Amino acid sequence: MEYDKDNIFAKLLRGEIPADKVYEDADILAFRDINPQAPVHILIIPKHAQIRCLGECTEAEALILGKMNVAAARIAEQEGLESFRIVVNSGTKAGQTVFHIHMHLLGGREFAESII
């Protein structure tokens, strides 16, 4: 399936939609989720890669995926989180609703045991 250049994150990256930014560098933008599922709920997205979901990634995206993870650790520290959870949904059946690859950084509360 083709990347939708009018998805909400693409619009946000173009400055058409405001965001409560918490981190930004040349490759990554992170902002607070408007419907938080934890006291700290931050979305982390690549700025230039037009990747729909993790399931479509190839070796070519390895660098940006690594940068997203490094950014998550920096943001967690910046937010004062001693522990945190990273969630990446891939596909509609996994709960993905915006088809621009992104990760959820969740923290600020204790989570139930992992399902794995």
Short mmCIF file of C-alpha atoms in Angstrom, two decimals:
data_model
loop_
_atom_site.label_atom_id
_atom_site.label_comp_id
_atom_site.label_asym_id
_atom_site.label_seq_id
_atom_site.Cartn_x
_atom_site.Cartn_y
_atom_site.Cartn_z
CA MET A 1 0.00 0.00 0.00
CA GLU A 2 1.21 3.51 -0.77
CA TYR A 3 2.16 6.06 1.91
CA ASP A 4 -0.61 8.64 2.49
CA LYS A 5 1.05 12.07 2.37
CA ASP A 6 -2.04 13.57 4.02
CA ASN A 7 -2.04 11.47 7.20
CA ILE A 8 -2.17 13.41 10.45
CA PHE A 9 1.56 12.98 11.21
CA ALA A 10 2.55 14.15 7.73
CA LYS A 11 0.35 17.23 8.26
CA LEU A 12 1.95 17.78 11.66
CA LEU A 13 5.43 17.57 10.13
CA ARG A 14 4.45 20.17 7.53
CA GLY A 15 3.26 22.50 10.31
CA GLU A 16 -0.41 22.27 9.32
CA ILE A 17 -1.38 20.84 12.72
CA PRO A 18 0.09 22.00 16.07
CA ALA A 19 1.83 19.60 18.45
CA ASP A 20 3.11 19.77 22.01
CA LYS A 21 6.71 19.00 21.03
CA VAL A 22 9.05 17.51 23.62
CA TYR A 23 12.01 16.58 21.40
CA GLU A 24 13.25 17.38 17.94
CA ASP A 25 16.43 16.84 16.00
CA ALA A 26 17.27 16.61 12.31
CA ASP A 27 15.60 13.20 11.95
CA ILE A 28 13.08 12.77 14.77
CA LEU A 29 10.08 14.62 16.17
CA ALA A 30 8.43 13.67 19.45
CA PHE A 31 5.28 15.15 20.92
CA ARG A 32 2.69 14.45 23.61
CA ASP A 33 -0.22 12.22 22.61
CA ILE A 34 -3.57 14.06 22.62
CA ASN A 35 -5.25 10.94 24.06
CA PRO A 36 -2.70 9.73 26.64
CA GLN A 37 -2.85 6.17 27.91
CA ALA A 38 -0.37 6.88 30.75
CA PRO A 39 0.79 9.97 32.67
CA VAL A 40 3.60 10.25 30.13
CA HIS A 41 2.56 9.30 26.60
CA ILE A 42 4.80 10.61 23.84
CA LEU A 43 4.72 9.76 20.15
CA ILE A 44 8.05 9.49 18.32
CA ILE A 45 8.10 9.78 14.53
CA PRO A 46 10.72 10.03 11.80
CA LYS A 47 10.68 13.38 10.03
CA HIS A 48 11.75 12.35 6.54
CA ALA A 49 11.02 8.65 6.13
CA GLN A 50 7.71 7.81 4.50
CA ILE A 51 7.26 4.43 6.16
CA ARG A 52 3.72 3.25 6.81
CA CYS A 53 4.42 0.63 9.49
CA LEU A 54 7.10 -1.50 11.06
CA GLY A 55 5.96 -4.55 9.10
CA GLU A 56 7.00 -2.83 5.87
CA CYS A 57 10.51 -1.86 7.01
CA THR A 58 13.61 -3.14 5.29
CA GLU A 59 17.30 -3.00 6.14
CA ALA A 60 17.32 0.47 4.58
CA GLU A 61 15.24 1.77 7.52
CA ALA A 62 17.47 0.29 10.23
CA LEU A 63 19.26 3.58 10.92
CA ILE A 64 16.08 5.62 11.43
CA LEU A 65 14.55 2.88 13.61
CA GLY A 66 17.69 2.95 15.76
CA LYS A 67 17.51 6.74 15.99
CA MET A 68 13.90 6.50 17.14
CA ASN A 69 14.94 4.15 19.95
CA VAL A 70 17.84 6.38 21.01
CA ALA A 71 15.49 9.37 21.01
CA ALA A 72 13.04 7.40 23.19
CA ALA A 73 15.75 6.81 25.80
CA ARG A 74 16.74 10.49 25.78
CA ILE A 75 13.13 11.61 26.11
CA ALA A 76 12.50 9.16 28.97
CA GLU A 77 15.48 10.62 30.82
CA GLN A 78 14.32 14.17 30.05
CA GLU A 79 10.86 13.27 31.44
CA GLY A 80 12.41 11.81 34.60
CA LEU A 81 11.26 8.27 33.91
CA GLU A 82 13.19 5.51 35.67
CA SER A 83 11.39 2.89 33.59
CA PHE A 84 9.17 3.08 30.56
CA ARG A 85 7.48 1.06 27.86
CA ILE A 86 7.84 1.42 24.09
CA VAL A 87 4.97 0.23 21.89
CA VAL A 88 5.00 -0.01 18.11
CA ASN A 89 1.74 -1.14 16.51
CA SER A 90 2.07 -2.52 12.99
CA GLY A 91 -1.15 -2.82 11.01
CA THR A 92 -4.82 -2.29 11.73
CA LYS A 93 -5.24 -5.62 13.54
CA ALA A 94 -2.48 -4.53 15.94
CA GLY A 95 -4.27 -1.26 16.65
CA GLN A 96 -2.36 1.07 14.33
CA THR A 97 -4.58 4.00 13.31
CA VAL A 98 -2.07 6.42 11.75
CA PHE A 99 -0.04 4.91 8.93
CA HIS A 100 3.21 6.81 9.45
CA ILE A 101 5.56 4.64 11.49
CA HIS A 102 5.67 5.79 15.10
CA MET A 103 6.40 4.55 18.57
CA HIS A 104 4.59 5.25 21.79
CA LEU A 105 6.74 6.06 24.83
CA LEU A 106 4.66 5.30 27.93
CA GLY A 107 5.63 5.93 31.52
CA GLY A 108 4.83 7.57 34.81
CA ARG A 109 2.93 4.60 36.21
CA GLU A 110 3.43 0.92 36.86
CA PHE A 111 2.36 -1.36 34.03
CA ALA A 112 0.91 -4.85 34.25
CA GLU A 113 3.31 -7.68 33.56
CA SER A 114 4.39 -8.03 30.00
CA ILE A 115 2.27 -10.30 27.86
CA ILE A 116 5.35 -12.10 26.61
#
